[in-house]
Coordinates of C-alpha atoms and ligand atoms in Angstrom, one line a residue:
X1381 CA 80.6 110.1 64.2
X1382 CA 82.9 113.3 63.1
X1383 CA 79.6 115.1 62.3
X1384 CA 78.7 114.3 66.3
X1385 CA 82.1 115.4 67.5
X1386 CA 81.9 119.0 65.7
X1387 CA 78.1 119.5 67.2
X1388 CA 79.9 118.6 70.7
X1389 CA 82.8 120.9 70.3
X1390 CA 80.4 123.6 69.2
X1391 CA 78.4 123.5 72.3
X1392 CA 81.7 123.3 74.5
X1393 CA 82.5 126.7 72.8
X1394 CA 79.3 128.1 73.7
X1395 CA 79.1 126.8 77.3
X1396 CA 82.7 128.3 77.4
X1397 CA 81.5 131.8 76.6
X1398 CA 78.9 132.1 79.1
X1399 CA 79.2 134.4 82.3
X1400 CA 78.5 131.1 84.4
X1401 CA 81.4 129.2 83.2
X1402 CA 83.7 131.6 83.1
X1403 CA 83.0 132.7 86.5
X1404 CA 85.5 131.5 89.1
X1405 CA 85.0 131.0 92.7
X1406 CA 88.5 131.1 93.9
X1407 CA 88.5 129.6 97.5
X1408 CA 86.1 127.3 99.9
X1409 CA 83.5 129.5 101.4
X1410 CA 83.8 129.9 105.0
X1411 CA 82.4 127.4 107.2
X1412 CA 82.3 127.6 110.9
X1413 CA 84.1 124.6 112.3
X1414 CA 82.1 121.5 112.8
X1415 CA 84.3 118.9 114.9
X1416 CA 83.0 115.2 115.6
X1417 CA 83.7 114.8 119.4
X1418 CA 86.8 112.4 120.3
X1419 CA 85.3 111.8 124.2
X1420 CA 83.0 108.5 122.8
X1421 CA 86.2 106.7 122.1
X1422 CA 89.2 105.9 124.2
X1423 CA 92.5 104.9 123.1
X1424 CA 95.2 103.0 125.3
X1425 CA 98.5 104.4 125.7
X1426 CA 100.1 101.3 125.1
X1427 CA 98.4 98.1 122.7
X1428 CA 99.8 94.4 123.2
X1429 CA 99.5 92.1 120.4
X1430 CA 96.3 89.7 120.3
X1431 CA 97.3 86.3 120.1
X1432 CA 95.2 83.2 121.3
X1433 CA 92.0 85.1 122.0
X1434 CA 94.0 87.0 124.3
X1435 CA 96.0 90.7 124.8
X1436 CA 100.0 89.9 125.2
X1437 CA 103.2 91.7 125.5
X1438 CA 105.8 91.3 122.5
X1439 CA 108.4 88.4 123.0
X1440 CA 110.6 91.6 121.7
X1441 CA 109.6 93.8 124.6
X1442 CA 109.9 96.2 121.8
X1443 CA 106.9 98.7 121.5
X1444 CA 106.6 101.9 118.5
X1445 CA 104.7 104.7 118.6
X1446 CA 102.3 105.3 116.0
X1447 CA 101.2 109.0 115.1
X1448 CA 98.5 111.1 113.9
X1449 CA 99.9 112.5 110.7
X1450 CA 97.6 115.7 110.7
X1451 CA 99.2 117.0 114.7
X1452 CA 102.5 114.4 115.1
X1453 CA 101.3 113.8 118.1
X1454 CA 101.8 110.2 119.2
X1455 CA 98.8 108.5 119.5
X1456 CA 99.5 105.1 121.3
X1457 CA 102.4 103.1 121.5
X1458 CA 102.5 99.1 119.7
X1459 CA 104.0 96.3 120.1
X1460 CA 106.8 94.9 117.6
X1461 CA 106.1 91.3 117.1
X1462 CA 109.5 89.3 116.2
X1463 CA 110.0 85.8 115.0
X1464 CA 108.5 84.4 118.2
X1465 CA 106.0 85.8 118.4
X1466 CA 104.4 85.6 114.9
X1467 CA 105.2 81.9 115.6
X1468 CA 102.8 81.8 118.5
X1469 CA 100.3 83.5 116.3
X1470 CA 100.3 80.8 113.6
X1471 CA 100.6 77.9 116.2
X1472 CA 97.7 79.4 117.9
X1473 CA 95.8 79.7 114.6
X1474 CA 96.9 76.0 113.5
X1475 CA 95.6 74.7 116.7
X1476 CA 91.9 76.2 116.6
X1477 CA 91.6 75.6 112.8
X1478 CA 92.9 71.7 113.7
X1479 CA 90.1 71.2 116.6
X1480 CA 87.5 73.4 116.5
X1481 CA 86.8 76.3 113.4
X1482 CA 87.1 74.4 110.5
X1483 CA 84.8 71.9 111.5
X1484 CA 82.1 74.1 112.7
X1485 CA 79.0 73.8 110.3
X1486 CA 79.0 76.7 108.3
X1487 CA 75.8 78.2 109.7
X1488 CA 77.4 78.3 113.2
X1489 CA 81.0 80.5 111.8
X1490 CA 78.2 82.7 110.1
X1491 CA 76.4 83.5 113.4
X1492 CA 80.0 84.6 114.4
X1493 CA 80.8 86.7 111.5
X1494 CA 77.0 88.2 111.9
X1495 CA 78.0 89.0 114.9
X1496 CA 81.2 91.1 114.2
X1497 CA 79.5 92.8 111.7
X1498 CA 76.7 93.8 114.0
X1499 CA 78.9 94.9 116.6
X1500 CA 81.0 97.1 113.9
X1501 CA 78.0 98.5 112.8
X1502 CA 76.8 99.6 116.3
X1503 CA 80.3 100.6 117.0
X1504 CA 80.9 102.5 113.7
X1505 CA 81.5 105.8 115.3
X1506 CA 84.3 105.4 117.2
X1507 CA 86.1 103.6 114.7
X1508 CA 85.5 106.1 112.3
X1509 CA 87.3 108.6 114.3
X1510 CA 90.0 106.1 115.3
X1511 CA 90.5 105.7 111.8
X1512 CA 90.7 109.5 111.3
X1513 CA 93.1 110.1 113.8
X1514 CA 95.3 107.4 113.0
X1515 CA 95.3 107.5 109.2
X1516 CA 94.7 111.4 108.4
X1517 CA 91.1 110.8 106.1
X1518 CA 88.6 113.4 106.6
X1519 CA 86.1 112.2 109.0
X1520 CA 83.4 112.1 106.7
X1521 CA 84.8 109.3 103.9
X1522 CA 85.9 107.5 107.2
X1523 CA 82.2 107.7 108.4
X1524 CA 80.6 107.7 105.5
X1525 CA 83.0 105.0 102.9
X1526 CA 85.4 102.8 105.2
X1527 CA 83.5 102.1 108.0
X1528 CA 80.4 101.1 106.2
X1529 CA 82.0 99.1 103.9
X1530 CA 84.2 97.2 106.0
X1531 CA 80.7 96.3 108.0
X1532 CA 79.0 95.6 104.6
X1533 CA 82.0 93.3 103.7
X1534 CA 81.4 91.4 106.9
X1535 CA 77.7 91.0 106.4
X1536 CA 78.0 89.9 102.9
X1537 CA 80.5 87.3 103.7
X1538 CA 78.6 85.9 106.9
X1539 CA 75.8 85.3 104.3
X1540 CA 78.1 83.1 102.2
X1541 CA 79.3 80.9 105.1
X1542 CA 76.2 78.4 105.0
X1543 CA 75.9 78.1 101.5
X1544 CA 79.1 77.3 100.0
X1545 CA 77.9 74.7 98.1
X1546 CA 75.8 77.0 96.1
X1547 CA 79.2 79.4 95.3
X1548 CA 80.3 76.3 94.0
X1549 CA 77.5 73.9 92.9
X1550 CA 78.9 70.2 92.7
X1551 CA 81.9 70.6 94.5
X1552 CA 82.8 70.3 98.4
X1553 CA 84.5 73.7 99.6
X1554 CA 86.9 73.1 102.2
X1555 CA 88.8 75.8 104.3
X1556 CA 93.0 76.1 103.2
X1557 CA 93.9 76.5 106.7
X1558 CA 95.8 79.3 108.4
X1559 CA 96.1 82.8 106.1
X1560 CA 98.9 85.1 106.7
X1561 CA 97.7 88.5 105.7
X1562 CA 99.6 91.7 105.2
X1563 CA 97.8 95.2 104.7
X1564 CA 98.5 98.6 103.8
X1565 CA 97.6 101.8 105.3
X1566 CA 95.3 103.6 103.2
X1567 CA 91.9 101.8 104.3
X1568 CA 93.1 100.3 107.2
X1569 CA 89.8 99.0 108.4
X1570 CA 88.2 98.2 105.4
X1571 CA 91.3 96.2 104.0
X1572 CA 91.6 94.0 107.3
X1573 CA 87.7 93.1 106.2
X1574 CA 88.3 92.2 103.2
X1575 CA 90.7 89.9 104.3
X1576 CA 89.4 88.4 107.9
X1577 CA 85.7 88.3 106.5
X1578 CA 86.0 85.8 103.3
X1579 CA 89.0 83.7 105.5
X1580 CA 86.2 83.1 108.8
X1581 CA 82.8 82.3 106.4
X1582 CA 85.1 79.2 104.5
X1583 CA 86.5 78.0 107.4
X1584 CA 89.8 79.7 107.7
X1585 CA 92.0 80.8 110.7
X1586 CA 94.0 84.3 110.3
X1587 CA 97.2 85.9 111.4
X1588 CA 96.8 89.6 110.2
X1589 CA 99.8 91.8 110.1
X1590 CA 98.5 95.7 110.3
X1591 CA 100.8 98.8 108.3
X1592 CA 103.0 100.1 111.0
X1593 CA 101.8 103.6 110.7
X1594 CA 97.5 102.5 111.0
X1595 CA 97.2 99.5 113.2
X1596 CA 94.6 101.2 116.2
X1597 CA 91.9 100.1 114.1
X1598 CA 92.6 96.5 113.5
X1599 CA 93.4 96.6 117.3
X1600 CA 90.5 97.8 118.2
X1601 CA 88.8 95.4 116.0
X1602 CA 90.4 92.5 117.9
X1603 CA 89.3 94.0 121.6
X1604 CA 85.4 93.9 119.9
X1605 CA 86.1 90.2 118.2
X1606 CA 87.0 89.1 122.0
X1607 CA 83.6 90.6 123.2
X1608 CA 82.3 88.8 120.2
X1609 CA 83.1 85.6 121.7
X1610 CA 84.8 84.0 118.4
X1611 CA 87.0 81.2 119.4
X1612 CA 90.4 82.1 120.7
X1613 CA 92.9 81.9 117.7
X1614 CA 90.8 82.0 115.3
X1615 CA 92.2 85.8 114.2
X1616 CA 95.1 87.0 115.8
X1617 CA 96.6 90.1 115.3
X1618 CA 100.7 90.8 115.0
X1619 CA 101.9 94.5 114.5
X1620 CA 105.2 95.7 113.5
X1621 CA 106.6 97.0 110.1
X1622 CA 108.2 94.7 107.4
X1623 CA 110.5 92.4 109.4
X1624 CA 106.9 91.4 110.9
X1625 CA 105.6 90.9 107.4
X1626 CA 108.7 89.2 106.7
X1627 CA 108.1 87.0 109.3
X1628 CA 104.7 85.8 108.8
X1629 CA 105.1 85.3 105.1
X1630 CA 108.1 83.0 105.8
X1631 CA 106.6 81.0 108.2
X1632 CA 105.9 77.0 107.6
X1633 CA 102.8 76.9 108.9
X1634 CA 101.1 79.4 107.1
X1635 CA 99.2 77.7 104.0
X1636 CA 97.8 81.0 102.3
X1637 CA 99.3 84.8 102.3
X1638 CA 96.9 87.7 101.4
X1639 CA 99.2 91.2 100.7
X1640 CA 97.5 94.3 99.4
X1641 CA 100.5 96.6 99.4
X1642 CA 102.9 98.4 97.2
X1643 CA 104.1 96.3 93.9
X1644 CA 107.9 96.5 95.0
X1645 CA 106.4 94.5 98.2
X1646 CA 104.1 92.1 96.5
X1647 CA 107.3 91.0 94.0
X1648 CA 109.5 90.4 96.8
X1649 CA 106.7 88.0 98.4
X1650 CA 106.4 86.2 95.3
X1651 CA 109.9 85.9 95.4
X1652 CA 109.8 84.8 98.8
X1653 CA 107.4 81.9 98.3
X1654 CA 108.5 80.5 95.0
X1655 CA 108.9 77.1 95.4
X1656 CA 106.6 76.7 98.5
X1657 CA 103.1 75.5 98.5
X1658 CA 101.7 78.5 100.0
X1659 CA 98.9 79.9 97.8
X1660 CA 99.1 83.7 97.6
X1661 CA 97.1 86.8 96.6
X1662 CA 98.2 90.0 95.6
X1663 CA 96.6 93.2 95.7
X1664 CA 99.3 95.9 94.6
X1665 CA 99.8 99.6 93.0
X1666 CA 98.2 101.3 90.1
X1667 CA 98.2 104.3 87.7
X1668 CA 94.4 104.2 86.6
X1669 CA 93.3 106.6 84.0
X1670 CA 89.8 108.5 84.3
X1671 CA 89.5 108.8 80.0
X1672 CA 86.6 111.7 79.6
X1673 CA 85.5 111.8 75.7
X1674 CA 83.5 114.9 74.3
X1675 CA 81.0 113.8 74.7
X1676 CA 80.8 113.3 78.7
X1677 CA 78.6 114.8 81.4
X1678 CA 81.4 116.8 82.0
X1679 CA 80.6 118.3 85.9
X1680 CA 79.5 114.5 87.1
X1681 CA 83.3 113.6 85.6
X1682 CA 84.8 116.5 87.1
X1683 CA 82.8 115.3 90.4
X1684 CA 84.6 112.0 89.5
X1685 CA 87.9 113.0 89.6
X1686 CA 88.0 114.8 92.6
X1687 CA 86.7 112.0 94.3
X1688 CA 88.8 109.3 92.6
X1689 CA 92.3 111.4 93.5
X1690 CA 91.7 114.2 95.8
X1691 CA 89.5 113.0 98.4
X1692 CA 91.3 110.6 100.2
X1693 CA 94.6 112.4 99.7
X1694 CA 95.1 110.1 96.7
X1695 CA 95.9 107.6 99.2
X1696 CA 93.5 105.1 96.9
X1697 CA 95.3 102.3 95.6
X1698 CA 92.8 102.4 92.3
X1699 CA 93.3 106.6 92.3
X1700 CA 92.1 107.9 88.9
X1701 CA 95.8 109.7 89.0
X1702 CA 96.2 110.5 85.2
X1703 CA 93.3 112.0 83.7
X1704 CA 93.3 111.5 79.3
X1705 CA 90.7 113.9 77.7
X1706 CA 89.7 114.0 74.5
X1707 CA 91.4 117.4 73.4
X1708 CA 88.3 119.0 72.1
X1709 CA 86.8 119.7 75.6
X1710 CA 90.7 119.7 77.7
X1711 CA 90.9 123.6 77.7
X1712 CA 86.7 123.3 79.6
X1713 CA 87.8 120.4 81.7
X1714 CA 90.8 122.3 83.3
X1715 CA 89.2 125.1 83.8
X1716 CA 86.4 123.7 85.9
X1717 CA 88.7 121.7 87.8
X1718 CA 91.0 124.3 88.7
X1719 CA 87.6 125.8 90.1
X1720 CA 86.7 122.7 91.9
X1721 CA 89.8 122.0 93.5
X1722 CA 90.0 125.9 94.4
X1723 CA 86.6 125.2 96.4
X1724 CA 88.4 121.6 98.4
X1725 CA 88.7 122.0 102.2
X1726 CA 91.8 120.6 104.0
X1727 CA 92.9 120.3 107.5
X1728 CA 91.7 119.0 110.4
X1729 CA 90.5 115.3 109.5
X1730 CA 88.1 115.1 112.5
X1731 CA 86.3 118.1 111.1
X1732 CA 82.8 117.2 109.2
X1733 CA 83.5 120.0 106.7
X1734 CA 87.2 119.0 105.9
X1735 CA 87.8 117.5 102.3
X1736 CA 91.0 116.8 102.6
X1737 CA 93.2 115.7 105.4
X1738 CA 96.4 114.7 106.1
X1739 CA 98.9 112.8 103.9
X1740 CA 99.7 109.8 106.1
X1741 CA 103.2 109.0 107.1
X1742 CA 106.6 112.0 106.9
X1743 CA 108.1 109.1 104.4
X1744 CA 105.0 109.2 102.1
X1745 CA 105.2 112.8 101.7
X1746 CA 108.6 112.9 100.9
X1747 CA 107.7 110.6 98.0
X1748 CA 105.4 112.2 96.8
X1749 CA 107.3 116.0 97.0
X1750 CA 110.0 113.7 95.3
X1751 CA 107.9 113.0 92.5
X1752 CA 106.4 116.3 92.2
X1753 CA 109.7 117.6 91.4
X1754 CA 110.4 115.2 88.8
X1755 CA 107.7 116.3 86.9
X1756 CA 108.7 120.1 86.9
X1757 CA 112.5 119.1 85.8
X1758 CA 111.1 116.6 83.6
X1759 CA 109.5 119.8 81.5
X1760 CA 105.4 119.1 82.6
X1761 CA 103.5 122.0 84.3
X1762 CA 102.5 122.1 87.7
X1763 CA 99.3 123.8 89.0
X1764 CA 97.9 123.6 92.9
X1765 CA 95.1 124.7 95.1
X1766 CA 96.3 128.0 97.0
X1767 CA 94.8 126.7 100.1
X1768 CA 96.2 127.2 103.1
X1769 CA 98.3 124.5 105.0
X1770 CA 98.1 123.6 109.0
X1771 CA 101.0 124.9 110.6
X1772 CA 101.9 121.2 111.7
X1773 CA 101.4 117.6 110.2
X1774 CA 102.0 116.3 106.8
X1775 CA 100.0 118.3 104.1
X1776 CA 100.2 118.4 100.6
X1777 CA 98.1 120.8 98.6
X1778 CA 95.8 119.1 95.9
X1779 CA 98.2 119.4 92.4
X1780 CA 97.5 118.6 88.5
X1781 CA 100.1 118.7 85.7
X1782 CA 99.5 119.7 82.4
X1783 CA 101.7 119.1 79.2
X1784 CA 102.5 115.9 80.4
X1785 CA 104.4 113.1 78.3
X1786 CA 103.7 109.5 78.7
X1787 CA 107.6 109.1 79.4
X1788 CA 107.7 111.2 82.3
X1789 CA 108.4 109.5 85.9
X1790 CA 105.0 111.1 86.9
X1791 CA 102.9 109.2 84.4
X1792 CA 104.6 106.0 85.0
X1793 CA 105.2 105.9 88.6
X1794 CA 102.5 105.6 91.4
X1795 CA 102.7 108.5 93.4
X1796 CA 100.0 107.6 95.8
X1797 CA 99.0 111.3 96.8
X1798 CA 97.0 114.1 95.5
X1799 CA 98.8 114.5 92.2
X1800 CA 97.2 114.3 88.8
X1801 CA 98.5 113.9 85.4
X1802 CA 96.8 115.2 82.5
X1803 CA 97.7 114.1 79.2
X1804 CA 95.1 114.5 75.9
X1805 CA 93.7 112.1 72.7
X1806 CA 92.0 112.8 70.0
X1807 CA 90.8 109.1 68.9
X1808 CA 89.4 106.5 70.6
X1809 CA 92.6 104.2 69.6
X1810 CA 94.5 106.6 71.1
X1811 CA 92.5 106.9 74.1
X1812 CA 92.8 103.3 74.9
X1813 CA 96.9 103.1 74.2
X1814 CA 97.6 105.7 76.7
X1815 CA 95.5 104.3 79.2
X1816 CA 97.3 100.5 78.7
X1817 CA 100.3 102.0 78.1
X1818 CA 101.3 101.5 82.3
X1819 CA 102.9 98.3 83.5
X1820 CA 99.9 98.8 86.3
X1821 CA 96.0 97.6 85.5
X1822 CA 94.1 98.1 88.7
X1823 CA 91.1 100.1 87.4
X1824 CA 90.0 102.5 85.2
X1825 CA 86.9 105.0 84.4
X1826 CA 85.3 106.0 80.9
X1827 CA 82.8 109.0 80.8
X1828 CA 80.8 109.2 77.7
X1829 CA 77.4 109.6 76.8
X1830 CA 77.7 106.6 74.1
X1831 CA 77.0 102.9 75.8
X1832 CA 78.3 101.4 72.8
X1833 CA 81.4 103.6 73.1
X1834 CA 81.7 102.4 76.5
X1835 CA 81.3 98.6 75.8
X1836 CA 84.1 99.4 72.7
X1837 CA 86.8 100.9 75.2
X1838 CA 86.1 98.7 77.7
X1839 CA 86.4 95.9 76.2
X1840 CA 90.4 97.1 75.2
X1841 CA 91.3 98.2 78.5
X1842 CA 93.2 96.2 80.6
X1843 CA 92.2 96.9 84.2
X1844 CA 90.8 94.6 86.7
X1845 CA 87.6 96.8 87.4
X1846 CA 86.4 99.5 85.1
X1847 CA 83.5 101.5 86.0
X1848 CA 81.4 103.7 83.3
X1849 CA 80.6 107.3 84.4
X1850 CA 81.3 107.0 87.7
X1851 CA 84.7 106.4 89.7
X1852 CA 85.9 104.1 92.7
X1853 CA 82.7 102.3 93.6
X1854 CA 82.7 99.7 95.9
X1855 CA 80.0 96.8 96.9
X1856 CA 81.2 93.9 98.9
X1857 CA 79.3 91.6 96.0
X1858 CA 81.5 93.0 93.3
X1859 CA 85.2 91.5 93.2
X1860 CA 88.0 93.7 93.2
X1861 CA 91.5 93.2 92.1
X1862 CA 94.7 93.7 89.6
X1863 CA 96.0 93.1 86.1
X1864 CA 99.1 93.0 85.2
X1865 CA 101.7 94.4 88.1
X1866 CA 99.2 95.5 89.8
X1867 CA 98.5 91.9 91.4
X1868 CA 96.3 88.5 90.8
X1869 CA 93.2 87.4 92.5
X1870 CA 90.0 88.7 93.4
X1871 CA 88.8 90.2 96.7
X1872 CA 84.7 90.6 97.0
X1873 CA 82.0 88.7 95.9
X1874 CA 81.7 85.2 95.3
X1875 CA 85.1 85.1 93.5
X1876 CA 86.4 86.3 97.2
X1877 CA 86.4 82.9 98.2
X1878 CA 87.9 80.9 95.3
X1879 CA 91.7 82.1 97.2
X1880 CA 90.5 80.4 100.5
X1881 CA 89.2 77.2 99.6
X1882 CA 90.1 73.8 97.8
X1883 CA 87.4 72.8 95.7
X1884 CA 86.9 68.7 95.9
Ligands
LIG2459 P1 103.8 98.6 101.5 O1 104.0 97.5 100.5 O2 104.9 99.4 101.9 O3 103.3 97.9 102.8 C1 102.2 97.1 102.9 C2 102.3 96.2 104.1 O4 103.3 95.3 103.9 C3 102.6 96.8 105.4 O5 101.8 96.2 106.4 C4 104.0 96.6 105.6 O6 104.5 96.6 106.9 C5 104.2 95.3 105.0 N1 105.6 94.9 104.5 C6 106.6 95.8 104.1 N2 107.6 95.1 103.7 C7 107.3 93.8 103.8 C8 108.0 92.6 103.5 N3 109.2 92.6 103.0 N4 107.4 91.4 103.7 C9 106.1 91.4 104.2 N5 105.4 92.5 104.5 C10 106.0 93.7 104.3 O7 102.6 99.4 101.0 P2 101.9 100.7 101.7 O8 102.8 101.9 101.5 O9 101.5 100.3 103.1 O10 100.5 100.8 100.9 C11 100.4 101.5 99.8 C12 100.4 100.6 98.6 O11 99.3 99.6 98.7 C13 100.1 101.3 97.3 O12 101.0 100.8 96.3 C14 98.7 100.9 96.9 O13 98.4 101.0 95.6 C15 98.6 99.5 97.5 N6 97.2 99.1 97.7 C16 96.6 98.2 96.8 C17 95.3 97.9 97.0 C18 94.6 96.9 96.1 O14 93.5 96.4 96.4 N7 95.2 96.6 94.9 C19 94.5 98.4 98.1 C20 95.2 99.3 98.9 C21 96.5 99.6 98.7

């Protein structure tokens, strides 16, 4: 084992001395601009709230606008749903579930749910630039990640909804009844399919609840489940901010609350429905560590990490956002990362060429400049991309810390942007208590050459999903979902279903 180590650390050194290494490449190469046109799609100035099959105006009268982070221009006003009107949601949910959905065989929901996810996949490029426009992502993990996924995740469930009884041999599955679900803005799409498309295959009805500052999608998504035909009620969709979420969590007739959100959030929920019989899921924060050993293919790791925190604007809930390497090969690993992230586009999301886009919301970039600054009065060292920002919107430009202590606010805290925290190990032990040491458990990656290495670590980490030499993959057949504060209960796969079913 040490006599491995010193033959790794020699190499390093060579590779280190070579012209190729050391040669740096400063900036992006120019590209001429490659847009993807916005005339396919066509947004409303003003979106009602779908309720009952059908497009209403808030109870409230009240409407917000919501923005596109990377102009500020307003992109469509919403409604605000109050009290009432979340109440005619659920009522309208109770009543289908009662008569009609949940005693529909299962192979007639799926023909539904087939159908969504056909109509999604036909439809995939003008949601991919709603959800550009409305969330800030780059165009192409839009087109190429959330949109595909969210259509996979509707597929995959639609294939479970006629053979429940083989998810859970022996038993009778039998839907909950209505689920109240809250999501967050950083896959606004793909997070309402995780919810809606395990909820409709076991016989659920839905009231979903949007983030205030990315709700065209899900909007959108309602106007194509209308053309789908699904029984009115059976999803509804209620936007606002928290009050809304408020609401719909509180109410009496909801029998099961999905939240993917923030941790403060998901405790206050939990608070909320102490004492109730409402089941609940939780889908919160992280701090996930990408631990890279000596021995790792160190470029497909590098690739790893800008992909797990960069891309995306670290707006990933499972974000690899502090990076422990084995000290050996740190001086290599920062070096070709500080060459990577020279080499990241950013600006306009709609653009095919952009990397990065724009950091979602004025109050999420205050957080994370907040943060920032607490790791350069907290004594860490701060390095960033010298790329150059758009004139208007929210930008921030990709950032790493180095000398880094485990007590600092910007090793603890999530800081859901794209802001990295290095921190070094020399032993595997050491390795593995850094990464645990985080009252988060979401995910985590290992890259090493040694499989039994991996199986070792793995086995000691405490995260709900670790992946081996690779970072933030996602297949609808593969759950997802927290340790620790970072939430209970799985979303994807066959264990997708367990929180919307009693088993007889
Ligand atoms: P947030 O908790 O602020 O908001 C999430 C949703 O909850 C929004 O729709 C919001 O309007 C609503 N909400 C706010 N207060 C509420 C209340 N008191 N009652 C009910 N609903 C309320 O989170 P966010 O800033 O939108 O999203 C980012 C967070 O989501 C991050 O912490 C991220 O890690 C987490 N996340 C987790 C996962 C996962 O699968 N674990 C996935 C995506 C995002």
């Amino acid at each position: 084992m040490k006599e491995t180590t010193q033959k790794v650390e020699k190499v390093v050194r060579l590779e280190v001395l070579t012209p190729k290494t050391e040669l740096s490449f400063g900036k992006a190469w120019p590209y001429a601009p490659a847009p993807e046109g916005r005339e396919h799609i066509r947004l409303q100035s003003r979106y009602q709230l779908f309720i009952g099959g059908k497009f209403v105006d808030p109870r409230s009268k009240r409407y917000f606008p919501t923005i596109n982070p990377a102009t500020e221009e307003t992109l469509a006003e919403v409604a605000e749903a109050d009290a009432g009107d979340v109440d005619a949601a659920v009522q309208s949910a109770r009543r289908v579930f009662d008569r009609y959905w949940a005693k529909m065989p299962g192979r007639e929901r799926a023909k539904y749910v087939y159908r969504i996810a056909r109509m999604l996949a036909e439809r995939a490029r003008e949601f991919a630039v709603i959800e550009s426009l409305d969330n800030g992502k780059p165009i192409k993990l839009s087109r190429d990640d959330d949109i595909p996924l969210a259509t996979a995740h509707f597929f995959y469930y639609a294939g479970w909804a006629d053979k429940l009884e083989y998810a859970f041999p022996g038993r009778t599955a039998r839907p909950v009844g209505v689920a109240g679900q809250v999501i967050p803005w950083n896959f606004p799409l793909l997070m309402a399919a995780w919810k809606i498309a395990p909820a409709l295959a076991t016989g659920n009805t839905v009231v979903l609840k949007p983030a205030e500052t990315t709700p065209l999608t899900a909007l959108h998504l309602a106007a194509l489940i209308q053309e789908a035909d699904l029984p009115p009620g059976v999803v509804n969709i209620v936007t606002g901010a928290g009050a809304t979420g408020g609401a719909l969590v509180n109410h009496p007739g909801v029998n099961k609350i999905a939240f993917t959100g923030s941790t403060e959030v998901g405790k206050i929920i939990q608070r909320t429905i102490a004492g109730t019989k409402k089941r609940l899921t939780l889908e919160l924060g992280g701090k996930s560590p990408n631990i890279i050993f000596n021995d790792a293919p160190i470029d497909a790791a590098i690739e790893g990490i800008i992909g797990s925190i960069f891309y995306n604007q670290g707006h990933v809930c499972c974000a690899g956002s502090r990076l422990i390497v084995q000290e050996g090969i740190a001086p290599i690993v920062i070096k070709k990362l500080k060459d990577r992230m020279q080499t990241l586009r950013m600006g306009d999301p709609l653009d095919k060429n952009t990397d990065i886009g724009a950091i979602n919301s004025k109050p999420q970039l205050e957080k994370i400049s907040e943060l920032v600054q607490s790791g350069v009065k907290e004594g860490a060292v701060l390095w960033q991309t010298t790329c150059e920002l758009p004139a208007r919107g929210y930008w921030f430009r990709p950032t790493f810390f180095t000398n880094v202590a485990q007590s600092h606010r910007i090793a603890r805290e999530e800081i859901f942007g794209p802001v990295l925290a290095i921190m070094t190990f020399r032993t595997p032990e050491e390795a593995v208590e850094k990464a645990n040491n985080t009252p988060y458990g979401l995910a985590a990656s290992i890259w090493t050459d040694k499989g039994s290495k991996i199986f070792r670590i793995t086995n000691k980490l405490k995260a709900g999903v670790i992946w081996n030499n690779t970072a933030n993959m996602f297949d609808p057949s593969a759950p997802f979902g927290g340790y620790k504060e970072s939430g209970f209960g799985r979303e994807g796969g066959v264990h997708g279903l367990y929180p919307y079913v009693e088993l007889r």
